[in-house]
Structure formats: C-alpha cells, structure tokens
mmCIF file of N, CA and C in Angstrom:
data_model
loop_
_atom_site.group_PDB
_atom_site.id
_atom_site.type_symbol
_atom_site.label_atom_id
_atom_site.label_comp_id
_atom_site.label_asym_id
_atom_site.label_seq_id
_atom_site.Cartn_x
_atom_site.Cartn_y
_atom_site.Cartn_z
ATOM 1 N N MET A 1 66.584 -83.313 20.412
ATOM 2 C CA MET A 1 65.179 -83.711 20.256
ATOM 3 C C MET A 1 64.351 -82.674 21.189
ATOM 4 N N ARG A 2 65.249 -82.162 22.749
ATOM 5 C CA ARG A 2 64.865 -80.924 23.333
ATOM 6 C C ARG A 2 64.692 -79.792 22.884
ATOM 7 N N PHE A 3 65.628 -79.444 21.868
ATOM 8 C CA PHE A 3 65.212 -77.930 22.296
ATOM 9 C C PHE A 3 64.539 -78.037 20.113
ATOM 10 N N ALA A 4 64.007 -78.826 20.163
ATOM 11 C CA ALA A 4 62.268 -78.509 19.147
ATOM 12 C C ALA A 4 61.687 -78.909 20.192
ATOM 13 N N ILE A 5 61.711 -78.961 21.390
ATOM 14 C CA ILE A 5 60.379 -79.165 22.449
ATOM 15 C C ILE A 5 60.503 -77.484 22.865
ATOM 16 N N CYS A 6 61.883 -77.044 23.680
ATOM 17 C CA CYS A 6 61.468 -75.858 24.216
ATOM 18 C C CYS A 6 61.244 -73.936 23.307
ATOM 19 N N LEU A 7 61.007 -74.966 21.315
ATOM 20 C CA LEU A 7 61.257 -74.243 20.387
ATOM 21 C C LEU A 7 60.149 -74.299 20.090
ATOM 22 N N LEU A 8 58.815 -75.355 20.216
ATOM 23 C CA LEU A 8 57.806 -75.346 20.086
ATOM 24 C C LEU A 8 56.740 -74.433 20.351
ATOM 25 N N PRO A 9 57.424 -73.998 22.563
ATOM 26 C CA PRO A 9 56.269 -72.436 22.415
ATOM 27 C C PRO A 9 56.604 -71.773 21.391
ATOM 28 N N LEU A 10 57.268 -71.713 21.834
ATOM 29 C CA LEU A 10 58.031 -69.940 20.844
ATOM 30 C C LEU A 10 57.345 -70.216 19.588
ATOM 31 N N CYS A 11 57.424 -71.503 18.541
ATOM 32 C CA CYS A 11 56.377 -71.055 17.971
ATOM 33 C C CYS A 11 54.851 -70.800 17.526
ATOM 34 N N LEU A 12 54.852 -71.375 18.194
ATOM 35 C CA LEU A 12 53.293 -71.634 18.278
ATOM 36 C C LEU A 12 53.074 -69.636 19.040
ATOM 37 N N ALA A 13 53.585 -69.077 19.805
ATOM 38 C CA ALA A 13 53.110 -67.969 19.718
ATOM 39 C C ALA A 13 53.202 -66.744 19.219
ATOM 40 N N ALA A 14 54.193 -67.454 17.888
ATOM 41 C CA ALA A 14 54.370 -66.609 17.221
ATOM 42 C C ALA A 14 53.244 -66.653 16.040
ATOM 43 N N CYS A 15 52.803 -67.170 15.777
ATOM 44 C CA CYS A 15 51.710 -68.219 14.839
ATOM 45 C C CYS A 15 50.145 -68.375 15.727
ATOM 46 N N GLY A 16 50.407 -67.087 16.746
ATOM 47 C CA GLY A 16 48.998 -67.360 17.654
ATOM 48 C C GLY A 16 47.858 -66.065 16.793
ATOM 49 N N GLY A 17 48.500 -66.040 16.107
ATOM 50 C CA GLY A 17 47.011 -64.885 15.588
ATOM 51 C C GLY A 17 47.320 -63.602 14.588
ATOM 52 N N SER A 18 46.509 -63.007 13.941
ATOM 53 C CA SER A 18 47.262 -61.783 13.486
ATOM 54 C C SER A 18 47.402 -61.419 12.992
ATOM 55 N N ASP A 19 46.155 -60.368 14.961
ATOM 56 C CA ASP A 19 45.693 -59.501 15.503
ATOM 57 C C ASP A 19 47.249 -58.938 16.102
ATOM 58 N N ASN A 20 48.170 -60.106 16.683
ATOM 59 C CA ASN A 20 49.161 -59.660 17.691
ATOM 60 C C ASN A 20 49.688 -58.782 17.331
ATOM 61 N N VAL A 21 50.021 -59.100 15.426
ATOM 62 C CA VAL A 21 51.442 -57.650 14.724
ATOM 63 C C VAL A 21 50.791 -56.385 14.591
ATOM 64 N N ALA A 22 49.928 -56.631 14.520
ATOM 65 C CA ALA A 22 49.204 -55.251 14.456
ATOM 66 C C ALA A 22 49.020 -54.392 15.584
ATOM 67 N N ASP A 23 49.008 -54.662 17.006
ATOM 68 C CA ASP A 23 49.406 -54.147 17.563
ATOM 69 C C ASP A 23 50.654 -53.811 17.887
ATOM 70 N N ASN A 24 51.298 -54.473 17.671
ATOM 71 C CA ASN A 24 53.373 -54.118 17.883
ATOM 72 C C ASN A 24 53.238 -52.820 16.723
ATOM 73 N N VAL A 25 52.893 -52.582 15.537
ATOM 74 C CA VAL A 25 53.378 -51.932 13.935
ATOM 75 C C VAL A 25 53.416 -50.973 14.172
ATOM 76 N N VAL A 26 55.153 -50.567 14.118
ATOM 77 C CA VAL A 26 55.230 -48.586 14.465
ATOM 78 C C VAL A 26 55.606 -48.049 12.820
ATOM 79 N N GLY A 27 54.523 -47.317 12.485
ATOM 80 C CA GLY A 27 54.736 -46.784 11.683
ATOM 81 C C GLY A 27 56.174 -46.030 11.227
ATOM 82 N N PRO A 28 56.045 -45.412 10.444
ATOM 83 C CA PRO A 28 57.696 -44.482 9.998
ATOM 84 C C PRO A 28 56.876 -43.221 10.839
ATOM 85 N N PRO A 29 58.099 -42.128 10.766
ATOM 86 C CA PRO A 29 57.959 -41.220 11.853
ATOM 87 C C PRO A 29 57.366 -40.110 10.491
ATOM 88 N N ILE A 30 56.265 -38.792 11.270
ATOM 89 C CA ILE A 30 55.994 -38.262 9.608
ATOM 90 C C ILE A 30 56.947 -37.737 9.751
ATOM 91 N N SER A 31 58.861 -37.541 10.218
ATOM 92 C CA SER A 31 59.327 -36.909 9.572
ATOM 93 C C SER A 31 59.254 -37.227 8.542
ATOM 94 N N VAL A 32 59.452 -39.563 7.571
ATOM 95 C CA VAL A 32 60.378 -39.775 6.810
ATOM 96 C C VAL A 32 59.281 -39.518 5.662
ATOM 97 N N THR A 33 59.680 -39.267 4.072
ATOM 98 C CA THR A 33 58.741 -39.330 3.545
ATOM 99 C C THR A 33 58.982 -40.503 2.129
ATOM 100 N N SER A 34 58.198 -40.931 1.521
ATOM 101 C CA SER A 34 58.737 -42.537 0.609
ATOM 102 C C SER A 34 60.035 -41.472 -0.447
ATOM 103 N N GLU A 35 60.078 -42.095 -0.835
ATOM 104 C CA GLU A 35 60.703 -41.394 -2.502
ATOM 105 C C GLU A 35 60.211 -41.736 -3.463
ATOM 106 N N THR A 36 58.854 -42.884 -3.775
ATOM 107 C CA THR A 36 58.173 -42.961 -4.215
ATOM 108 C C THR A 36 56.458 -42.039 -4.297
ATOM 109 N N PRO A 37 56.390 -41.433 -5.176
ATOM 110 C CA PRO A 37 55.742 -40.519 -4.174
ATOM 111 C C PRO A 37 54.085 -41.336 -5.313
ATOM 112 N N GLY A 38 53.306 -41.079 -4.045
ATOM 113 C CA GLY A 38 51.509 -40.600 -4.190
ATOM 114 C C GLY A 38 51.358 -40.940 -5.425
ATOM 115 N N ASP A 39 49.996 -40.597 -5.245
ATOM 116 C CA ASP A 39 48.815 -40.692 -6.808
ATOM 117 C C ASP A 39 48.536 -39.340 -6.336
ATOM 118 N N TRP A 40 48.469 -38.626 -7.423
ATOM 119 C CA TRP A 40 48.703 -36.943 -6.750
ATOM 120 C C TRP A 40 47.297 -35.927 -7.449
ATOM 121 N N SER A 41 46.810 -37.877 -8.225
ATOM 122 C CA SER A 41 45.420 -37.074 -8.980
ATOM 123 C C SER A 41 43.972 -37.163 -8.940
ATOM 124 N N ALA A 42 44.265 -37.350 -7.557
ATOM 125 C CA ALA A 42 42.717 -37.446 -6.723
ATOM 126 C C ALA A 42 42.886 -35.679 -6.019
ATOM 127 N N LEU A 43 44.001 -34.732 -6.092
ATOM 128 C CA LEU A 43 43.876 -33.676 -5.794
ATOM 129 C C LEU A 43 43.116 -32.757 -6.536
ATOM 130 N N ALA A 44 42.770 -33.673 -8.343
ATOM 131 C CA ALA A 44 42.099 -31.984 -9.420
ATOM 132 C C ALA A 44 40.420 -32.729 -8.918
ATOM 133 N N GLY A 45 39.889 -33.524 -7.846
ATOM 134 C CA GLY A 45 38.789 -33.190 -7.431
ATOM 135 C C GLY A 45 38.437 -32.188 -6.010
ATOM 136 N N MET A 46 39.195 -32.132 -5.863
ATOM 137 C CA MET A 46 39.376 -31.079 -5.095
ATOM 138 C C MET A 46 39.221 -29.290 -5.313
ATOM 139 N N ILE A 47 39.619 -29.094 -6.771
ATOM 140 C CA ILE A 47 39.459 -28.095 -7.498
ATOM 141 C C ILE A 47 37.835 -27.660 -6.677
ATOM 142 N N GLY A 48 38.035 -26.472 -7.155
ATOM 143 C CA GLY A 48 36.765 -25.287 -5.908
ATOM 144 C C GLY A 48 35.795 -25.483 -5.104
ATOM 145 N N ARG A 49 37.133 -26.874 -4.035
ATOM 146 C CA ARG A 49 36.202 -26.604 -3.080
ATOM 147 C C ARG A 49 37.673 -25.869 -1.694
ATOM 148 N N ARG A 50 37.533 -25.807 -0.543
ATOM 149 C CA ARG A 50 38.199 -25.260 0.580
ATOM 150 C C ARG A 50 38.652 -25.933 0.922
ATOM 151 N N PRO A 51 39.659 -25.645 2.030
ATOM 152 C CA PRO A 51 40.161 -26.253 2.803
ATOM 153 C C PRO A 51 39.754 -27.864 3.732
ATOM 154 N N SER A 52 38.865 -26.206 4.063
ATOM 155 C CA SER A 52 38.214 -26.976 5.040
ATOM 156 C C SER A 52 37.422 -28.317 4.484
ATOM 157 N N GLU A 53 37.354 -28.356 3.465
ATOM 158 C CA GLU A 53 35.717 -28.749 3.104
ATOM 159 C C GLU A 53 36.035 -30.442 2.735
ATOM 160 N N SER A 54 37.877 -29.935 2.155
ATOM 161 C CA SER A 54 38.165 -30.916 0.961
ATOM 162 C C SER A 54 38.950 -32.204 1.938
ATOM 163 N N GLY A 55 39.439 -31.861 3.111
ATOM 164 C CA GLY A 55 40.682 -32.191 3.943
ATOM 165 C C GLY A 55 41.991 -32.373 2.525
ATOM 166 N N LEU A 56 41.983 -30.879 2.156
ATOM 167 C CA LEU A 56 43.341 -30.782 1.145
ATOM 168 C C LEU A 56 44.302 -30.900 2.232
ATOM 169 N N ILE A 57 43.940 -30.616 3.044
ATOM 170 C CA ILE A 57 45.812 -30.761 4.218
ATOM 171 C C ILE A 57 46.043 -31.467 5.018
ATOM 172 N N GLU A 58 44.321 -32.512 5.642
ATOM 173 C CA GLU A 58 43.978 -33.211 6.320
ATOM 174 C C GLU A 58 44.244 -34.642 5.814
ATOM 175 N N ASN A 59 44.153 -34.808 4.631
ATOM 176 C CA ASN A 59 43.315 -35.767 4.600
ATOM 177 C C ASN A 59 43.106 -36.224 3.111
ATOM 178 N N SER A 60 44.303 -36.027 2.435
ATOM 179 C CA SER A 60 45.127 -35.411 1.012
ATOM 180 C C SER A 60 46.102 -36.099 0.842
ATOM 181 N N PRO A 61 46.819 -36.638 -0.431
ATOM 182 C CA PRO A 61 47.752 -37.639 -0.707
ATOM 183 C C PRO A 61 48.828 -37.022 -0.563
ATOM 184 N N ILE A 62 49.359 -35.664 -0.714
ATOM 185 C CA ILE A 62 50.153 -34.474 0.031
ATOM 186 C C ILE A 62 50.191 -34.781 1.929
ATOM 187 N N SER A 63 48.843 -34.474 2.215
ATOM 188 C CA SER A 63 49.416 -34.868 3.550
ATOM 189 C C SER A 63 50.788 -34.569 4.332
ATOM 190 N N VAL A 64 51.343 -36.163 4.044
ATOM 191 C CA VAL A 64 52.278 -36.716 4.429
ATOM 192 C C VAL A 64 52.864 -36.092 4.555
ATOM 193 N N ASP A 65 53.593 -35.428 2.909
ATOM 194 C CA ASP A 65 54.567 -34.562 3.245
ATOM 195 C C ASP A 65 54.716 -33.348 3.490
ATOM 196 N N LEU A 66 53.425 -32.320 3.147
ATOM 197 C CA LEU A 66 53.236 -30.963 4.028
ATOM 198 C C LEU A 66 53.324 -31.266 5.116
ATOM 199 N N ALA A 67 53.088 -32.347 6.120
ATOM 200 C CA ALA A 67 53.146 -31.979 7.196
ATOM 201 C C ALA A 67 55.191 -32.300 7.489
ATOM 202 N N ALA A 68 55.314 -32.900 7.255
ATOM 203 C CA ALA A 68 56.636 -33.311 7.267
ATOM 204 C C ALA A 68 57.802 -32.708 7.036
ATOM 205 N N ARG A 69 57.647 -31.350 5.894
ATOM 206 C CA ARG A 69 58.448 -30.177 5.866
ATOM 207 C C ARG A 69 57.645 -29.358 6.408
ATOM 208 N N LEU A 70 56.736 -29.238 7.056
ATOM 209 C CA LEU A 70 56.543 -28.092 8.021
ATOM 210 C C LEU A 70 56.469 -27.818 9.750
ATOM 211 N N GLY A 71 56.565 -29.492 9.549
ATOM 212 C CA GLY A 71 57.179 -30.716 11.028
ATOM 213 C C GLY A 71 56.484 -29.366 11.611
ATOM 214 N N PRO A 72 57.269 -29.026 12.421
ATOM 215 C CA PRO A 72 56.396 -29.066 14.686
ATOM 216 C C PRO A 72 55.824 -26.943 14.027
ATOM 217 N N ASP A 73 55.853 -26.723 12.806
ATOM 218 C CA ASP A 73 54.899 -25.761 12.435
ATOM 219 C C ASP A 73 53.237 -25.793 11.196
ATOM 220 N N SER A 74 53.155 -27.609 11.895
ATOM 221 C CA SER A 74 52.538 -28.075 10.590
ATOM 222 C C SER A 74 50.897 -27.100 11.253
ATOM 223 N N ALA A 75 50.700 -27.882 12.529
ATOM 224 C CA ALA A 75 49.325 -26.957 13.030
ATOM 225 C C ALA A 75 48.607 -25.595 13.273
ATOM 226 N N ALA A 76 49.343 -24.899 13.145
ATOM 227 C CA ALA A 76 49.802 -23.683 12.833
ATOM 228 C C ALA A 76 49.002 -23.165 11.436
ATOM 229 N N TYR A 77 49.625 -24.036 10.785
ATOM 230 C CA TYR A 77 49.507 -23.404 9.190
ATOM 231 C C TYR A 77 47.862 -24.115 8.772
ATOM 232 N N ARG A 78 48.160 -25.654 8.918
ATOM 233 C CA ARG A 78 46.821 -26.321 9.284
ATOM 234 C C ARG A 78 45.788 -25.575 9.906
ATOM 235 N N ASP A 79 45.625 -24.819 10.840
ATOM 236 C CA ASP A 79 44.722 -24.424 11.285
ATOM 237 C C ASP A 79 44.282 -22.968 11.087
ATOM 238 N N ALA A 80 45.189 -22.326 10.044
ATOM 239 C CA ALA A 80 46.025 -21.139 8.677
ATOM 240 C C ALA A 80 44.907 -21.465 7.508
ATOM 241 N N MET A 81 45.266 -22.151 7.253
ATOM 242 C CA MET A 81 44.564 -23.115 5.681
ATOM 243 C C MET A 81 43.043 -23.493 6.242
ATOM 244 N N MET A 82 42.179 -23.179 7.190
ATOM 245 C CA MET A 82 40.671 -24.161 6.692
ATOM 246 C C MET A 82 40.471 -22.839 6.738
ATOM 247 N N ARG A 83 40.485 -21.005 6.775
ATOM 248 C CA ARG A 83 39.830 -20.347 6.478
ATOM 249 C C ARG A 83 40.183 -19.344 4.556
ATOM 250 N N ALA A 84 41.490 -20.539 4.473
ATOM 251 C CA ALA A 84 41.682 -20.362 2.734
ATOM 252 C C ALA A 84 40.519 -21.033 2.094
ATOM 253 N N GLY A 85 40.988 -20.095 0.102
ATOM 254 C CA GLY A 85 40.063 -20.594 -0.396
ATOM 255 C C GLY A 85 39.922 -20.929 -1.385
ATOM 256 N N PRO A 86 39.031 -21.499 -2.046
ATOM 257 C CA PRO A 86 38.669 -22.935 -2.745
ATOM 258 C C PRO A 86 39.904 -22.721 -3.341
ATOM 259 N N LEU A 87 40.342 -24.185 -3.467
ATOM 260 C CA LEU A 87 41.589 -25.329 -4.656
ATOM 261 C C LEU A 87 41.850 -24.583 -6.258
ATOM 262 N N VAL A 88 41.814 -23.880 -6.909
ATOM 263 C CA VAL A 88 41.037 -23.505 -7.920
ATOM 264 C C VAL A 88 42.941 -23.586 -9.622
ATOM 265 N N ARG A 89 43.450 -24.085 -10.220
ATOM 266 C CA ARG A 89 43.937 -24.105 -11.465
ATOM 267 C C ARG A 89 44.271 -22.657 -11.612
ATOM 268 N N ASP A 90 45.744 -22.789 -11.462
ATOM 269 C CA ASP A 90 46.849 -22.136 -12.931
ATOM 270 C C ASP A 90 47.557 -22.122 -13.359
ATOM 271 N N GLY A 91 46.581 -22.567 -14.806
ATOM 272 C CA GLY A 91 47.920 -23.335 -15.478
ATOM 273 C C GLY A 91 48.171 -24.665 -14.783
ATOM 274 N N ALA A 92 49.939 -25.080 -15.120
ATOM 275 C CA ALA A 92 50.016 -26.686 -14.260
ATOM 276 C C ALA A 92 50.416 -26.288 -12.730
ATOM 277 N N LEU A 93 49.700 -25.647 -11.785
ATOM 278 C CA LEU A 93 49.578 -25.846 -10.193
ATOM 279 C C LEU A 93 48.330 -25.591 -10.187
ATOM 280 N N MET A 94 48.288 -25.458 -9.040
ATOM 281 C CA MET A 94 46.902 -25.732 -8.115
ATOM 282 C C MET A 94 47.427 -25.009 -7.558
ATOM 283 N N VAL A 95 46.707 -24.170 -6.577
ATOM 284 C CA VAL A 95 46.192 -22.338 -5.596
ATOM 285 C C VAL A 95 45.300 -22.517 -4.833
ATOM 286 N N SER A 96 45.750 -22.802 -3.554
ATOM 287 C CA SER A 96 44.203 -21.948 -2.383
ATOM 288 C C SER A 96 45.587 -21.700 -1.728
ATOM 289 N N ARG A 97 44.438 -19.916 -1.618
ATOM 290 C CA ARG A 97 44.924 -18.770 -0.709
ATOM 291 C C ARG A 97 44.932 -18.389 0.495
ATOM 292 N N GLY A 98 44.302 -18.077 1.175
ATOM 293 C CA GLY A 98 44.409 -18.136 2.897
ATOM 294 C C GLY A 98 44.568 -16.463 3.403
ATOM 295 N N PRO A 99 43.566 -15.388 3.757
ATOM 296 C CA PRO A 99 44.223 -14.073 4.416
ATOM 297 C C PRO A 99 46.405 -14.562 4.960
ATOM 298 N N ASP A 100 45.781 -15.482 6.167
ATOM 299 C CA ASP A 100 47.570 -16.290 6.696
ATOM 300 C C ASP A 100 48.241 -17.065 6.130
ATOM 301 N N ALA A 101 47.864 -17.889 4.843
ATOM 302 C CA ALA A 101 48.979 -19.237 4.335
ATOM 303 C C ALA A 101 48.218 -19.142 3.491
ATOM 304 N N TRP A 102 49.151 -20.317 2.326
ATOM 305 C CA TRP A 102 48.174 -19.703 0.571
ATOM 306 C C TRP A 102 49.614 -21.526 0.872
ATOM 307 N N LEU A 103 48.567 -22.294 0.198
ATOM 308 C CA LEU A 103 49.794 -23.424 -0.557
ATOM 309 C C LEU A 103 49.391 -23.661 -2.612
ATOM 310 N N VAL A 104 50.648 -23.491 -2.852
ATOM 311 C CA VAL A 104 51.457 -23.914 -4.265
ATOM 312 C C VAL A 104 51.137 -25.522 -4.378
ATOM 313 N N ILE A 105 50.918 -25.729 -5.419
ATOM 314 C CA ILE A 105 50.968 -27.437 -5.789
ATOM 315 C C ILE A 105 52.008 -27.110 -7.003
ATOM 316 N N GLN A 106 52.465 -28.860 -7.721
ATOM 317 C CA GLN A 106 52.996 -28.773 -8.920
ATOM 318 C C GLN A 106 52.217 -30.261 -9.313
ATOM 319 N N PRO A 107 51.438 -30.445 -9.172
ATOM 320 C CA PRO A 107 51.116 -32.120 -9.378
ATOM 321 C C PRO A 107 52.139 -32.879 -9.709
ATOM 322 N N ALA A 108 51.986 -31.927 -11.276
ATOM 323 C CA ALA A 108 53.330 -32.981 -12.559
ATOM 324 C C ALA A 108 54.357 -33.936 -12.173
ATOM 325 N N GLU A 109 54.789 -32.693 -11.168
ATOM 326 C CA GLU A 109 56.106 -32.793 -10.750
ATOM 327 C C GLU A 109 56.541 -33.341 -9.735
ATOM 328 N N HIS A 110 55.196 -33.757 -8.616
ATOM 329 C CA HIS A 110 55.074 -34.203 -6.761
ATOM 330 C C HIS A 110 55.517 -33.147 -6.104
ATOM 331 N N ALA A 111 55.873 -31.983 -6.263
ATOM 332 C CA ALA A 111 56.491 -30.723 -5.121
ATOM 333 C C ALA A 111 55.098 -29.588 -4.776
ATOM 334 N N PHE A 112 55.646 -29.080 -3.881
ATOM 335 C CA PHE A 112 54.714 -28.384 -3.722
ATOM 336 C C PHE A 112 55.308 -27.098 -2.572
ATOM 337 N N ARG A 113 54.927 -25.963 -2.444
ATOM 338 C CA ARG A 113 55.284 -24.635 -1.565
ATOM 339 C C ARG A 113 53.892 -23.931 -0.702
ATOM 340 N N ALA A 114 53.767 -24.242 0.841
ATOM 341 C CA ALA A 114 53.792 -23.227 1.427
ATOM 342 C C ALA A 114 54.022 -22.209 1.595
ATOM 343 N N GLY A 115 52.958 -21.673 2.461
ATOM 344 C CA GLY A 115 53.813 -20.255 2.571
ATOM 345 C C GLY A 115 52.557 -20.409 3.705
ATOM 346 N N LEU A 116 53.170 -19.445 5.286
ATOM 347 C CA LEU A 116 52.780 -19.085 6.874
ATOM 348 C C LEU A 116 52.999 -18.236 6.905
ATOM 349 N N LEU A 117 52.164 -16.514 7.353
ATOM 350 C CA LEU A 117 52.226 -15.676 7.553
ATOM 351 C C LEU A 117 51.805 -14.817 9.593
ATOM 352 N N ARG A 118 53.177 -15.126 9.675
ATOM 353 C CA ARG A 118 53.955 -15.336 11.680
ATOM 354 C C ARG A 118 54.571 -13.255 11.888
ATOM 355 N N ASN A 119 53.998 -12.919 12.211
ATOM 356 C CA ASN A 119 54.248 -12.050 12.571
ATOM 357 C C ASN A 119 54.903 -10.790 12.300
ATOM 358 N N GLY A 120 53.851 -11.109 10.878
ATOM 359 C CA GLY A 120 53.359 -10.216 10.258
ATOM 360 C C GLY A 120 54.766 -10.214 9.204
ATOM 361 N N ARG A 121 55.640 -11.333 8.697
ATOM 362 C CA ARG A 121 56.418 -11.641 7.927
ATOM 363 C C ARG A 121 56.131 -13.830 7.545
ATOM 364 N N TRP A 122 56.348 -13.258 5.688
ATOM 365 C CA TRP A 122 55.989 -14.752 5.905
ATOM 366 C C TRP A 122 56.779 -15.973 6.010
ATOM 367 N N GLN A 123 56.694 -16.478 6.003
ATOM 368 C CA GLN A 123 57.382 -17.677 6.153
ATOM 369 C C GLN A 123 57.286 -18.628 5.031
ATOM 370 N N ASP A 124 58.094 -19.299 4.376
ATOM 371 C CA ASP A 124 57.401 -20.798 3.441
ATOM 372 C C ASP A 124 58.484 -22.115 3.443
ATOM 373 N N TRP A 125 58.065 -23.334 2.250
ATOM 374 C CA TRP A 125 58.134 -24.267 2.719
ATOM 375 C C TRP A 125 58.392 -24.798 1.561
ATOM 376 N N GLN A 126 58.857 -25.750 0.707
ATOM 377 C CA GLN A 126 59.102 -26.233 -0.439
ATOM 378 C C GLN A 126 59.479 -27.883 -0.284
ATOM 379 N N THR A 127 59.548 -28.472 -1.073
ATOM 380 C CA THR A 127 59.624 -30.384 -1.413
ATOM 381 C C THR A 127 60.733 -29.337 -2.046
ATOM 382 N N PRO A 128 61.701 -30.742 -1.267
ATOM 383 C CA PRO A 128 63.491 -29.887 -1.746
ATOM 384 C C PRO A 128 64.015 -30.247 -3.479
ATOM 385 N N GLY A 129 64.281 -29.396 -3.570
ATOM 386 C CA GLY A 129 64.544 -30.234 -5.239
ATOM 387 C C GLY A 129 64.165 -28.963 -5.643
ATOM 388 N N ALA A 130 62.914 -28.504 -5.488
ATOM 389 C CA ALA A 130 61.582 -28.137 -6.422
ATOM 390 C C ALA A 130 62.012 -26.931 -6.649
ATOM 391 N N SER A 131 61.703 -26.824 -7.403
ATOM 392 C CA SER A 131 61.185 -24.603 -8.151
ATOM 393 C C SER A 131 59.646 -24.539 -7.747
ATOM 394 N N VAL A 132 59.067 -24.194 -7.480
ATOM 395 C CA VAL A 132 57.698 -23.321 -6.561
ATOM 396 C C VAL A 132 57.824 -22.373 -7.238
ATOM 397 N N PRO A 133 56.207 -21.723 -7.878
ATOM 398 C CA PRO A 133 56.839 -20.578 -7.697
ATOM 399 C C PRO A 133 55.877 -19.764 -6.498
ATOM 400 N N ARG A 134 56.462 -18.836 -5.662
ATOM 401 C CA ARG A 134 55.304 -17.692 -4.464
ATOM 402 C C ARG A 134 54.286 -18.038 -6.129
ATOM 403 N N PRO A 135 52.447 -17.736 -5.383
ATOM 404 C CA PRO A 135 51.311 -17.379 -5.808
ATOM 405 C C PRO A 135 51.366 -16.101 -6.443
ATOM 406 N N ALA A 136 50.480 -15.282 -6.942
ATOM 407 C CA ALA A 136 51.466 -14.038 -7.715
ATOM 408 C C ALA A 136 50.021 -13.203 -7.330
ATOM 409 N N ALA A 137 50.433 -12.053 -6.455
ATOM 410 C CA ALA A 137 50.025 -11.454 -5.317
ATOM 411 C C ALA A 137 49.094 -10.939 -5.557
#
C-alpha cells in the first residue's frame, strides 16, 4: 500500500499534460537522414523557380538530406545557391546552376549531387551510393 501511495505522485506528474512532453523532445541530429526517403514529388512544383524564391534549399523534401550531406559547408552552399538560376528539367534530372554553386536532383532515385566553388576549385557531395552526374558545362 505504501508503494502505491509513493507511486501515485509520479504517475500524476507524468500525466500532467501533453505540453510537458513537447518541451523535452529532441529531434535527431541534422547529420542523420532517414532510411525511408520522403515524398520528392513536391519538387516538381519548384520547376521554373529560383531556389531563393522556391525554398528548394531551405524548406523542401531534400533540405534535411542536403544539409546533412554538406555538414559544416551547408551555410556557404545555401548562400551561394540563393544566386542560382531556376530549377529546370534535364531529362530525368532537375538542375539549378549558379555562379558559385549547382544542384542536380535525380528524383526517381531520391538522390542528388551538389557542387560549391571554393578557392577556384569545385567541391561536390552526393547521396551515398548514388551515381548522379555533374551538370553539363
């Protein structure tokens, strides 16, 4: 009986309200991507729009995976892509190019390849295990 009386306050505290849980929730680190790819069909609505106006880099189905792959370089990449041209279709690919950055998306494979010009040299990243081509020169 004493155990039940001691346990009662703990149970009541745990059931105190749904807002208590939300304050303590921590999402996965940005370096972790899901095994199940998201719905990339929304990318089609970004065709013809620049990344700076469409949210392609900041708020799209590829944003988390892109930031995770680029890691500490993601801020510089995002800034460079704000000067990129519109996302266009190139066969099965979607491509956006800028003076200092580019992005090639292969939606059917849930894969991408991103490039950033740094110190006169191109550095690029791509979805692990993917074979996404660089954009045509």
